[in-house]
Coordinates of C-alpha atoms and ligand atoms in Angstrom, one line a residue:
M1 CA 15.6 -3.6 24.8
S2 CA 17.1 -0.2 25.2
P3 CA 15.5 2.6 23.1
R4 CA 18.9 3.7 22.0
S5 CA 20.4 0.4 21.1
P6 CA 20.7 -0.8 17.6
R7 CA 17.7 -2.9 16.8
E8 CA 16.3 -5.1 14.1
I9 CA 12.9 -5.1 12.7
S10 CA 11.3 -7.1 10.0
V11 CA 9.9 -5.6 6.9
L12 CA 8.0 -7.4 4.2
V13 CA 9.4 -6.5 0.8
P14 CA 8.7 -7.6 -2.8
P15 CA 11.0 -10.6 -3.5
D16 CA 12.3 -8.9 -6.7
L17 CA 12.9 -5.4 -5.2
A18 CA 15.5 -3.8 -7.4
P19 CA 18.7 -2.8 -5.6
L20 CA 19.8 0.8 -5.2
Y21 CA 22.1 2.4 -7.7
P22 CA 25.5 3.6 -6.3
D23 CA 24.3 7.2 -6.2
D24 CA 20.9 6.5 -4.7
P25 CA 20.2 7.8 -1.2
S26 CA 20.3 5.4 1.7
R27 CA 18.0 7.7 3.8
I28 CA 15.2 10.0 2.6
G29 CA 13.8 12.2 5.4
P30 CA 12.9 9.8 8.2
Y31 CA 12.9 6.7 6.0
L32 CA 15.6 4.1 5.5
V33 CA 15.7 3.2 1.8
L34 CA 15.8 -0.4 0.8
G35 CA 15.5 -0.5 -3.0
R36 CA 14.1 0.9 -6.2
L37 CA 10.5 0.6 -7.2
G38 CA 10.9 2.4 -10.5
Q39 CA 11.4 5.6 -12.4
G40 CA 8.5 7.8 -13.6
A41 CA 8.3 11.1 -15.4
T42 CA 8.3 13.1 -12.2
G43 CA 11.0 11.3 -10.3
T44 CA 12.3 8.0 -8.8
V45 CA 10.3 5.9 -6.5
Y46 CA 12.0 4.0 -3.7
A47 CA 10.9 1.3 -1.3
A48 CA 11.7 2.5 2.2
V49 CA 11.0 1.6 5.8
D50 CA 8.8 3.5 8.1
A51 CA 9.6 2.1 11.5
A52 CA 6.6 3.9 13.0
F53 CA 4.4 1.1 11.9
S54 CA 4.1 -1.9 14.1
S55 CA 3.6 -4.6 11.6
P56 CA 6.2 -5.8 9.1
G57 CA 3.8 -5.5 6.2
D58 CA 2.8 -1.9 6.9
R59 CA 6.4 -0.7 7.4
L60 CA 7.2 -0.6 3.7
V61 CA 6.4 2.8 2.1
A62 CA 7.0 4.2 -1.4
V63 CA 9.0 7.4 -1.4
K64 CA 9.0 9.5 -4.6
V65 CA 12.0 11.8 -5.0
L66 CA 10.8 14.6 -7.2
T67 CA 13.4 15.5 -9.8
S68 CA 11.4 16.3 -12.9
P69 CA 12.0 19.6 -14.8
E70 CA 8.2 19.6 -15.1
L71 CA 8.2 20.6 -11.4
D72 CA 10.9 23.3 -11.9
S73 CA 8.7 26.4 -11.5
P74 CA 8.2 28.6 -8.4
D75 CA 4.4 28.0 -8.5
V76 CA 4.6 24.3 -8.5
Y77 CA 5.4 23.5 -4.8
P78 CA 2.9 25.9 -3.2
A79 CA 0.2 24.5 -5.4
L80 CA 1.3 20.9 -4.6
E81 CA 1.3 21.7 -0.9
Q82 CA -2.2 23.0 -1.2
R83 CA -3.3 19.9 -3.1
L84 CA -1.7 17.7 -0.5
R85 CA -3.4 19.5 2.3
A86 CA -6.7 18.9 0.6
L87 CA -5.8 15.3 0.0
S88 CA -4.7 14.6 3.6
N89 CA -8.2 13.8 4.7
T90 CA -9.3 11.9 1.6
D91 CA -11.0 8.6 2.0
P92 CA -8.1 6.3 1.1
R93 CA -10.0 3.2 0.2
R94 CA -9.7 3.7 -3.6
V95 CA -7.0 6.3 -3.9
V96 CA -3.4 6.3 -2.9
V97 CA -3.2 9.1 -0.3
P98 CA 0.2 10.6 0.3
L99 CA 1.7 10.3 3.8
D100 CA 4.4 12.9 4.0
F101 CA 5.8 15.6 1.8
D102 CA 8.9 17.7 2.2
S103 CA 9.3 20.4 -0.3
D104 CA 12.3 21.9 1.5
A105 CA 14.4 18.8 1.1
N106 CA 16.8 18.8 -1.8
P107 CA 15.4 17.2 -3.8
P108 CA 11.8 17.3 -2.5
W109 CA 10.1 14.0 -1.7
L110 CA 6.7 12.6 -1.2
S111 CA 5.9 9.4 0.7
M112 CA 2.9 7.1 0.1
P113 CA 1.7 3.7 1.4
Y114 CA 3.4 0.9 -0.6
L115 CA 0.8 -0.8 -2.7
A116 CA 1.5 -4.0 -4.5
G117 CA -0.5 -4.9 -7.6
E118 CA -0.6 -4.7 -11.4
R119 CA -1.3 -1.6 -13.4
L120 CA -4.5 -1.8 -15.4
S121 CA -2.6 -0.9 -18.5
H122 CA -0.3 -4.0 -18.1
Y123 CA -3.2 -6.2 -17.1
V124 CA -5.3 -5.4 -20.2
T125 CA -2.3 -5.5 -22.5
K126 CA -1.4 -9.0 -21.3
R127 CA -4.9 -10.5 -20.8
G128 CA -7.3 -8.4 -22.8
G129 CA -10.5 -6.8 -21.5
L130 CA -11.9 -7.6 -18.1
G131 CA -15.0 -9.8 -17.7
T132 CA -18.2 -8.0 -16.9
G133 CA -18.2 -8.6 -13.2
K134 CA -14.7 -7.4 -12.6
L135 CA -15.3 -4.5 -15.0
I136 CA -18.3 -3.3 -13.0
A137 CA -16.2 -3.6 -9.8
L138 CA -13.5 -1.5 -11.5
A139 CA -16.0 1.1 -12.8
T140 CA -17.6 1.5 -9.4
G141 CA -14.3 1.5 -7.6
L142 CA -12.8 4.2 -9.8
A143 CA -15.9 6.3 -9.6
E144 CA -15.8 6.0 -5.8
G145 CA -12.1 7.0 -5.8
L146 CA -12.7 10.1 -8.0
S147 CA -15.7 11.0 -5.9
A148 CA -13.5 10.9 -2.7
L149 CA -11.1 13.3 -4.4
H150 CA -13.8 15.6 -5.6
T151 CA -15.3 15.7 -2.1
R152 CA -12.0 17.2 -1.0
G153 CA -12.0 19.7 -3.9
V154 CA -9.4 17.9 -5.9
A155 CA -9.8 16.9 -9.5
H156 CA -7.3 14.2 -10.5
G157 CA -6.6 15.6 -13.9
S158 CA -4.6 12.7 -15.4
L159 CA -6.5 9.5 -14.8
R160 CA -5.4 6.8 -17.2
P161 CA -4.9 3.0 -17.2
S162 CA -1.3 3.3 -16.1
E163 CA -2.4 5.1 -13.0
V164 CA -4.9 2.5 -11.9
L165 CA -3.5 -0.2 -9.7
L166 CA -5.3 -3.5 -9.4
E167 CA -4.7 -4.4 -5.8
S168 CA -6.0 -7.4 -4.1
H169 CA -8.6 -5.4 -2.2
G170 CA -9.8 -3.5 -5.3
P171 CA -8.7 -0.8 -7.7
H172 CA -6.7 2.2 -6.5
I173 CA -6.1 5.5 -8.2
M174 CA -2.5 6.6 -8.1
E175 CA -0.8 9.9 -8.8
C176 CA -3.4 11.9 -7.0
A177 CA -0.8 14.3 -5.7
V178 CA 1.6 14.9 -8.6
A179 CA -0.7 14.6 -11.6
A180 CA 0.9 14.5 -15.1
S181 CA 1.1 17.9 -16.7
A182 CA -1.5 18.8 -19.3
E183 CA 1.3 19.1 -21.9
R184 CA 2.4 15.5 -21.2
M185 CA -1.2 14.3 -21.3
R186 CA -1.8 16.1 -24.6
G187 CA 1.0 14.0 -26.1
A188 CA 1.0 10.4 -24.8
G189 CA -2.3 10.7 -22.9
A190 CA -4.6 12.2 -25.5
T191 CA -7.1 9.3 -25.3
W192 CA -7.9 10.0 -21.6
L193 CA -8.0 13.8 -22.0
S194 CA -11.4 15.4 -22.5
P195 CA -11.8 17.8 -25.5
E196 CA -11.9 20.9 -23.3
R197 CA -8.7 19.8 -21.5
F198 CA -7.0 19.1 -24.8
R199 CA -7.8 22.6 -25.8
G200 CA -6.0 23.9 -22.7
G201 CA -8.7 23.8 -20.0
G202 CA -7.9 22.9 -16.4
A203 CA -8.6 19.7 -14.5
T204 CA -12.2 19.5 -13.4
P205 CA -14.6 16.9 -12.1
A206 CA -16.3 16.7 -15.5
A207 CA -12.9 16.0 -17.2
D208 CA -12.3 13.2 -14.6
V209 CA -15.7 11.7 -15.6
F210 CA -14.6 11.7 -19.2
A211 CA -11.3 10.0 -18.2
W212 CA -13.4 7.5 -16.2
G213 CA -15.4 6.7 -19.3
A214 CA -12.3 6.3 -21.5
V215 CA -10.6 4.0 -18.9
V216 CA -13.6 1.9 -18.4
S217 CA -14.1 1.5 -22.1
F218 CA -10.5 0.5 -22.5
A219 CA -10.7 -1.9 -19.6
G220 CA -13.8 -3.6 -21.0
T221 CA -12.8 -3.8 -24.7
G222 CA -9.0 -4.0 -24.5
R223 CA -9.0 -1.2 -27.2
L224 CA -8.6 2.5 -27.2
P225 CA -12.1 4.1 -27.3
F226 CA -11.1 6.7 -29.9
G227 CA -8.8 4.4 -31.8
P228 CA -5.1 4.7 -32.5
G229 CA -3.3 7.6 -34.1
E230 CA -1.5 10.8 -33.5
P231 CA -2.7 12.8 -30.5
E232 CA -4.4 15.4 -32.7
E233 CA -6.3 12.7 -34.6
I234 CA -7.5 11.1 -31.3
A235 CA -8.5 14.5 -29.9
E236 CA -10.4 15.3 -33.1
R237 CA -12.4 12.1 -32.8
A238 CA -13.0 12.8 -29.1
A239 CA -14.2 16.3 -29.9
H240 CA -16.8 14.8 -32.3
G241 CA -17.9 12.0 -29.9
S242 CA -16.6 9.3 -32.3
F243 CA -15.9 6.6 -29.9
D244 CA -16.1 2.8 -30.4
L245 CA -17.7 0.9 -27.5
D246 CA -18.2 -2.4 -29.4
G247 CA -17.5 -5.3 -27.1
L248 CA -18.2 -3.3 -23.9
A249 CA -20.7 -5.0 -21.6
R250 CA -24.0 -3.8 -23.2
G251 CA -25.5 -2.4 -19.9
L252 CA -22.5 -0.1 -19.4
R253 CA -22.5 1.4 -22.9
P254 CA -25.1 4.2 -22.1
V255 CA -23.3 5.6 -19.0
V256 CA -19.8 5.2 -20.6
G257 CA -21.1 6.9 -23.7
R258 CA -22.5 9.8 -21.7
A259 CA -19.3 10.1 -19.8
L260 CA -17.5 10.5 -23.2
D261 CA -19.7 13.4 -24.3
P262 CA -17.6 16.1 -25.8
D263 CA -19.7 18.7 -23.9
P264 CA -18.7 18.7 -20.2
D265 CA -22.1 20.0 -19.2
R266 CA -23.8 16.9 -20.6
R267 CA -21.7 14.4 -18.8
P268 CA -23.2 12.6 -15.8
S269 CA -22.1 13.4 -12.3
L270 CA -20.2 10.7 -10.4
R271 CA -23.3 10.1 -8.3
E272 CA -25.2 9.3 -11.5
V273 CA -22.3 7.2 -12.8
I274 CA -22.2 5.1 -9.6
G275 CA -26.0 4.7 -9.6
A276 CA -26.1 3.6 -13.2
V277 CA -23.2 1.1 -12.8
I278 CA -24.8 -0.4 -9.6
A279 CA -28.1 -0.7 -11.5
V280 CA -26.3 -2.6 -14.3
W281 CA -24.8 -4.9 -11.8
Q282 CA -28.1 -5.5 -10.0
S283 CA -29.9 -6.3 -13.2
E284 CA -27.1 -8.7 -14.3
N285 CA -27.3 -10.4 -10.9
A286 CA -31.0 -10.1 -10.2
D287 CA -31.4 -13.8 -9.5
H288 CA -28.6 -13.9 -6.9
L289 CA -29.6 -10.7 -5.3
R290 CA -33.3 -11.5 -4.8
G291 CA -33.6 -11.5 -1.0
S292 CA -30.1 -10.3 -0.4
A293 CA -29.1 -7.1 1.5
A294 CA -28.3 -5.1 -1.7
S295 CA -30.2 -1.9 -1.9
P296 CA -32.1 -0.8 -4.9
A297 CA -30.0 1.4 -7.3
G298 CA -32.2 4.3 -6.4
N299 CA -30.3 4.4 -3.1
A300 CA -27.3 5.5 -4.9
T301 CA -28.8 8.9 -5.4
G302 CA -30.1 9.2 -1.9
A303 CA -28.6 11.1 1.0
G304 CA -25.2 10.4 2.4
S305 CA -22.6 8.2 0.7
P306 CA -24.1 7.0 -2.5
G307 CA -24.7 3.2 -2.6
R308 CA -21.7 2.5 -0.3
D309 CA -23.0 -0.9 0.7
D310 CA -23.5 -1.8 -2.9
L311 CA -20.0 -0.7 -3.8
A312 CA -18.6 -2.9 -1.0
L313 CA -20.8 -5.8 -2.1
I314 CA -19.8 -5.5 -5.7
L315 CA -16.1 -5.5 -4.8
E316 CA -16.6 -8.4 -2.5
R317 CA -18.5 -10.5 -5.1
E318 CA -16.6 -9.5 -8.3
W319 CA -13.0 -8.7 -7.4
H320 CA -11.6 -12.1 -7.8
A321 CA -8.3 -13.5 -8.9
V322 CA -6.3 -10.5 -8.0
E323 CA -3.8 -12.1 -5.7
P324 CA -1.6 -10.0 -3.4
P325 CA 1.9 -10.4 -4.8
A326 CA 4.4 -12.3 -2.6
R327 CA 6.4 -10.3 0.0
V328 CA 9.4 -11.7 1.8
P329 CA 10.6 -10.6 5.3
Q330 CA 13.8 -8.7 5.3
V331 CA 15.6 -7.9 8.6
V332 CA 16.5 -4.2 8.8
R333 CA 18.8 -2.7 11.4
L334 CA 17.9 0.6 12.8
E335 CA 20.2 2.7 15.0
G336 CA 19.9 5.6 17.4
R337 CA 17.1 8.1 17.2
M338 CA 15.6 10.0 14.4
S339 CA 15.9 13.7 13.8
N340 CA 12.7 15.8 14.1
R341 CA 10.6 15.1 11.0
R342 CA 8.6 18.2 11.4
T343 CA 11.3 20.9 11.0
T344 CA 10.4 21.6 7.5
R345 CA 7.5 23.8 6.4
A346 CA 5.7 21.4 4.2
L347 CA 5.3 18.0 5.8
F348 CA 2.0 16.4 5.3
L349 CA 0.3 13.7 7.3
V350 CA -2.6 11.5 6.6
G351 CA -5.4 12.8 8.8
S352 CA -6.5 10.5 11.5
A353 CA -10.0 10.2 10.0
A354 CA -8.6 9.0 6.7
L355 CA -6.3 6.7 8.6
A356 CA -9.1 5.2 10.5
L357 CA -10.8 4.5 7.3
V358 CA -7.8 2.7 6.0
L359 CA -7.6 0.7 9.1
V360 CA -11.2 -0.4 8.6
G361 CA -11.0 -0.7 4.9
A362 CA -8.0 -2.5 3.5
G363 CA -6.7 -3.4 6.9
I364 CA -3.1 -2.7 5.8
W365 CA -2.1 -0.1 8.2
G366 CA -0.5 -0.3 11.6
I367 CA -2.5 1.2 14.4
S368 CA 0.5 3.0 15.8
R369 CA 0.3 5.8 13.3
M370 CA -2.4 8.1 14.5
F371 CA -1.6 11.8 14.1
D372 CA -3.2 15.1 14.2
P373 CA -1.9 18.2 12.4
D374 CA 0.0 19.5 15.4
D375 CA 1.5 16.5 16.9
T376 CA 5.0 15.3 16.6
L377 CA 5.1 12.6 14.1
A378 CA 4.5 9.0 15.2
S379 CA 7.9 8.2 13.6
D380 CA 9.6 10.6 15.9
A381 CA 8.4 8.4 18.6
A382 CA 9.8 5.4 16.8
G383 CA 13.3 6.4 17.7
E384 CA 14.9 5.9 14.4
S385 CA 17.9 8.0 13.4
V386 CA 18.6 9.5 10.1
E387 CA 21.8 11.0 11.2
G388 CA 22.4 8.5 14.0
E389 CA 22.5 11.3 16.6
P390 CA 20.8 10.5 19.9
V391 CA 18.2 13.0 21.0
D392 CA 15.9 13.1 24.0
A393 CA 14.0 10.0 24.6
S394 CA 10.4 9.8 23.7
P395 CA 8.3 6.6 23.5
S396 CA 10.0 4.4 21.0
A397 CA 8.9 1.6 18.7
D398 CA 11.2 -0.6 20.8
E399 CA 8.7 0.1 23.5
D400 CA 5.7 -0.6 21.4
P401 CA 3.8 -2.8 23.8
L402 CA 2.3 -4.9 21.1
T403 CA 5.5 -6.2 19.3
L404 CA 8.5 -7.9 20.7
V405 CA 11.5 -9.8 19.2
V406 CA 11.7 -13.1 21.0
R407 CA 13.4 -16.5 20.9
F408 CA 11.2 -19.6 20.8
D409 CA 13.1 -22.7 21.8
P410 CA 11.1 -25.9 21.3
A411 CA 13.2 -27.5 24.0
E412 CA 11.8 -25.1 26.6
Q413 CA 8.2 -25.9 25.9
E414 CA 6.5 -27.8 28.7
S415 CA 3.2 -28.3 26.8
P416 CA 4.2 -28.0 23.1
E417 CA 0.7 -29.1 22.0
S418 CA -1.6 -27.2 24.2
G419 CA 0.6 -24.3 25.5
P420 CA 1.0 -21.8 27.0
W421 CA 4.2 -21.4 25.1
V422 CA 7.4 -20.0 26.6
Y423 CA 9.4 -17.3 24.9
T424 CA 12.4 -15.1 25.8
P425 CA 12.8 -11.5 24.7
V426 CA 16.0 -11.1 22.8
D427 CA 18.1 -8.2 21.4
R428 CA 21.3 -7.7 19.5
D429 CA 23.9 -5.1 19.4
D430 CA 25.9 -6.1 16.3
E431 CA 25.3 -6.3 12.6
P432 CA 24.2 -9.8 11.6
V433 CA 27.1 -11.8 10.3
R434 CA 26.6 -11.6 6.6
G435 CA 28.3 -12.9 3.5
Q436 CA 29.3 -16.2 5.1
G437 CA 26.5 -18.3 3.6
V438 CA 23.3 -19.2 5.3
P439 CA 23.8 -19.6 9.1
S440 CA 22.5 -22.7 10.9
H441 CA 19.6 -22.3 13.2
S442 CA 21.8 -22.3 16.2
A443 CA 24.4 -19.9 14.7
W444 CA 21.7 -17.4 13.9
A445 CA 20.0 -17.7 17.3
E446 CA 23.4 -17.2 19.1
Q447 CA 23.7 -13.8 17.5
W448 CA 20.9 -12.6 19.8
D449 CA 21.2 -11.8 23.5
E450 CA 18.6 -12.4 26.1
A451 CA 16.9 -9.1 26.9
G452 CA 14.3 -10.0 29.4
E453 CA 12.9 -12.8 31.5
P454 CA 11.2 -15.8 29.8
A455 CA 7.4 -15.4 29.8
E456 CA 4.4 -17.4 28.5
A457 CA 2.0 -16.6 25.7
V458 CA -0.9 -18.3 24.1
I459 CA -0.8 -18.6 20.3
S460 CA -4.1 -18.5 18.4
P461 CA -4.4 -21.3 15.9
D462 CA -5.5 -18.6 13.5
A463 CA -2.5 -16.4 14.1
E464 CA -0.7 -15.1 11.0
V465 CA 2.7 -16.7 10.7
L466 CA 5.3 -15.7 8.2
C467 CA 8.4 -17.8 7.9
A468 CA 11.5 -16.7 6.1
K469 CA 13.7 -19.7 6.6
F470 CA 13.3 -22.1 9.4
C471 CA 9.9 -22.4 10.8
A472 CA 8.3 -24.6 8.1
A473 CA 6.0 -27.4 9.2
P474 CA 7.1 -30.9 8.3
N475 CA 4.6 -31.2 5.6
H476 CA 5.6 -28.0 3.9
V477 CA 8.4 -28.0 1.4
F478 CA 9.0 -24.5 0.2
L479 CA 12.7 -23.8 -0.1
D480 CA 13.9 -22.2 -3.3
E481 CA 17.1 -23.2 -5.0
E482 CA 19.1 -21.0 -2.6
G483 CA 17.7 -22.9 0.4
R484 CA 15.5 -19.9 1.3
G485 CA 11.8 -19.6 1.2
T486 CA 9.0 -17.5 2.4
W487 CA 5.6 -18.9 3.2
E488 CA 2.6 -18.1 5.2
L489 CA 1.5 -20.5 7.8
T490 CA -1.1 -20.6 10.5
G491 CA -0.7 -20.4 14.3
G492 CA -1.6 -24.1 14.2
D493 CA 1.4 -24.9 12.0
F494 CA 3.7 -22.8 14.2
I495 CA 2.4 -24.6 17.3
D496 CA 3.2 -27.9 15.5
Y497 CA 6.7 -26.6 14.8
L498 CA 7.2 -25.9 18.5
S499 CA 6.9 -29.6 19.3
W500 CA 9.8 -30.6 17.1
G501 CA 11.8 -27.8 15.5
P502 CA 15.0 -26.1 16.4
V503 CA 15.2 -22.7 18.1
M504 CA 13.9 -19.7 16.2
I505 CA 14.0 -15.9 16.4
V506 CA 10.7 -14.2 15.6
E507 CA 8.9 -10.9 16.0
V508 CA 5.6 -11.4 17.7
T509 CA 2.6 -9.2 17.7
F510 CA 0.3 -9.5 20.8
A511 CA -3.4 -8.9 20.7
E512 CA -3.3 -6.8 23.8
E513 CA -0.9 -4.9 26.1
P514 CA 0.6 -6.7 29.1
A515 CA -2.1 -7.8 31.5
E516 CA -1.8 -6.4 35.1
D517 CA -2.0 -9.9 36.5
G518 CA 1.0 -10.9 34.3
G519 CA -1.0 -13.7 32.7
P520 CA -0.1 -15.0 29.2
R521 CA -0.8 -12.6 26.4
E522 CA -2.2 -13.8 23.1
I523 CA 0.0 -13.8 20.1
V524 CA -1.8 -13.0 16.9
K525 CA 1.1 -12.6 14.5
V526 CA 4.6 -14.2 14.2
T527 CA 7.2 -13.1 11.7
E528 CA 10.4 -15.0 11.6
L529 CA 13.5 -12.8 11.5
F530 CA 16.3 -14.1 9.4
T531 CA 19.4 -12.4 8.0
E532 CA 19.6 -12.0 4.2
Ligands
LIG601 N1 2.7 3.7 -3.8 C1 3.4 2.8 -4.5 N2 3.6 1.6 -4.1 C2 4.3 0.7 -4.9 N3 4.9 1.0 -6.0 C3 4.8 2.3 -6.5 C4 4.0 3.3 -5.7 N4 4.1 4.4 -6.4 C5 4.8 4.2 -7.5 N5 5.3 2.9 -7.5 C6 6.1 2.3 -8.6 O1 7.2 3.2 -8.9 C7 7.3 3.2 -10.3 C8 7.3 4.7 -10.8 O2 6.1 5.2 -10.5 P1 5.6 6.6 -11.0 O3 4.3 6.8 -10.5 O4 6.7 7.6 -10.6 O5 5.8 6.6 -12.6 P2 4.9 6.0 -13.6 O6 3.4 5.9 -13.2 O7 5.5 4.7 -14.1 O8 5.0 7.1 -14.8 P3 4.5 8.6 -14.7 O9 5.6 9.4 -14.1 O10 4.2 8.9 -16.1 O11 3.2 8.7 -13.9 C9 6.3 2.4 -10.9 O12 6.8 1.2 -11.3 C10 5.3 2.2 -9.8 O13 4.7 0.9 -9.9

C-alpha cells in the first residue's frame, strides 16, 4: 500500500453518533470529524478520528471546540496551557487526560480520549442510589482520580455528578482541563461547591474533598446532601454543615460527613479518605477477604501509592454491570499526508509515562502513540492530510507493521479448520460505491485491489473479531432491520466462517512484526471493513 494513496481504516463509533450540522467542521487540527457528541457550556464536542492509533477502537477521540464567552479573556488560555502542561503526565486511570490542545486555532480546540459510559447524574436519576459495593468502588475511584490531579498540582474545581463518567473499567473524572467557572458553579452547581469556594475562594484540594463528599453522598442516597432550593439556601446549609446523609451506607457516613465540614482545615486529606473507604470495604467483606491478598487498611497511609492494590481489588470485585456501550465499525477514507501538527505554540501531548499507565490500566490505547515533548507527533507519522497536500514521507500508519487490510477468501483456504490461513493484502484508490444499497459480498470485495502477495497467518481462537456485516457464524443471527449488524465474535468463530463463508475484507492486527524467516504471523484481532 503506498503511503500517499487514499486508504481506508476502520474506526469503532457509537451506533447512534449524531451527524454533523451543515456548518460543523469536517477537520479539526489533525483529526477527521465524524459526528457530534454533544454541546456543553464551554463548547461543542465532536467524535473524530486519530489515525495514529493502530486499533479501530482507539482511533476515536473526542475533540472539544472551545467557543464559550466564559473563555473570552486574555488570561484564560495561558492559564489553560499551564494547567494542561501539568495534566500531561497525570495518571489517566481515573481521569480523562487531554491529548492535544491548540490555542492558536480559531476557534481553539482540545482533544481527549473518547470514553463511552453513562454520567453519574443520569445513572442516579434513572436508577436511584448505588448499592454499597459499587458506591465504595466509586468513592475510592474518585478519590484516586482527585489524588492523581493533586499530585500534579491541579485542583479540579468543579467535580459534580455530571462530570463523573461511569465507564466499564471504573469511574472517570471529566472536565479536568476546562473546569466550570466559579460563577457557573455558584449558580447551578452550589451543592458541590464548598462554602469557601461559594464565598469566592479558588479551587483547592480541600474544596475537591468537599465535592467528593457531596458527590458520594448523592450517589449513595439519590438525594442532594444539602437538599433542594435556591443556590443561596443550599450554600447557607453547607456553611452550617446541615447535610442529610440518611440512607448512605452506614460505614461511609463518618468520612463523608468529615469531607463536608464547612471548615476546609478540618476536612480529611484524600489519603485519609482512601484509607477510610478501604477500611469500610474490608469490614463489609471481612469473611471473603480472610486469607485473600488484600492489605490491611493501614497500608493506605503507608509510603508510596496509598492502598493501590486495594483500590484495584475493590474495582475488580465491585464494579459490575457497567457494560461498555456498543460500538460499530465505520470505514473512513484518509487521503494524502497531514500537515505538521506541531506548528502551533500550544499543543499538548500525553506524556509517555501517563500513556504507559493507560496501556496497562484500561487497555484502551494503541501502542503506536508514544511521544516525548520534543518529538514530532505520532500522527505526523500516520500520514493523514488535513489539507490533502503531500509532504515529505515519514513512516506512515500504512506502514504500521502490525495492521494490514486483507482479503480472506474461504475458497483459497487449504486447511480451513486447522490453518494456517491464507490472506491477500488489498488496497483501494476510489471512494466506496455508496448510496446504491448494501453491496453483495462479491461486489464489495471487487472494489479492492490486490496490493501484495498472498501470505499465511495463524489465527488465535481467542482473537478478537468484530463483524460489521458479513462474517457472522452460522449460529449467529444478528442483523438489524436494515440488514446490518455488528457483533463480537471469537477467532474460533472466524475460523469456522473461513470453512464456509464468502470472501471478506478485513483489517487484521498481528501479534508481532514480520518474522525474518517469513513464517506465518499470529493474528490477534480482525475487524471487518464494510461500507456504510
Ligand atoms: N471524552 C469524551 N468522550 C466521549 N464523549 C464526551 C467526551 N467529552 C465530552 N463528551 C460528550 O460531549 C458532550 C458535551 O460535553 P461537555 O463536557 O462539553 O459538556 P457537559 O459536561 O455536558 O456540560 P458542561 O459544559 O457544563 O461541562 C456530552 O454529552 C459528553 O458526554
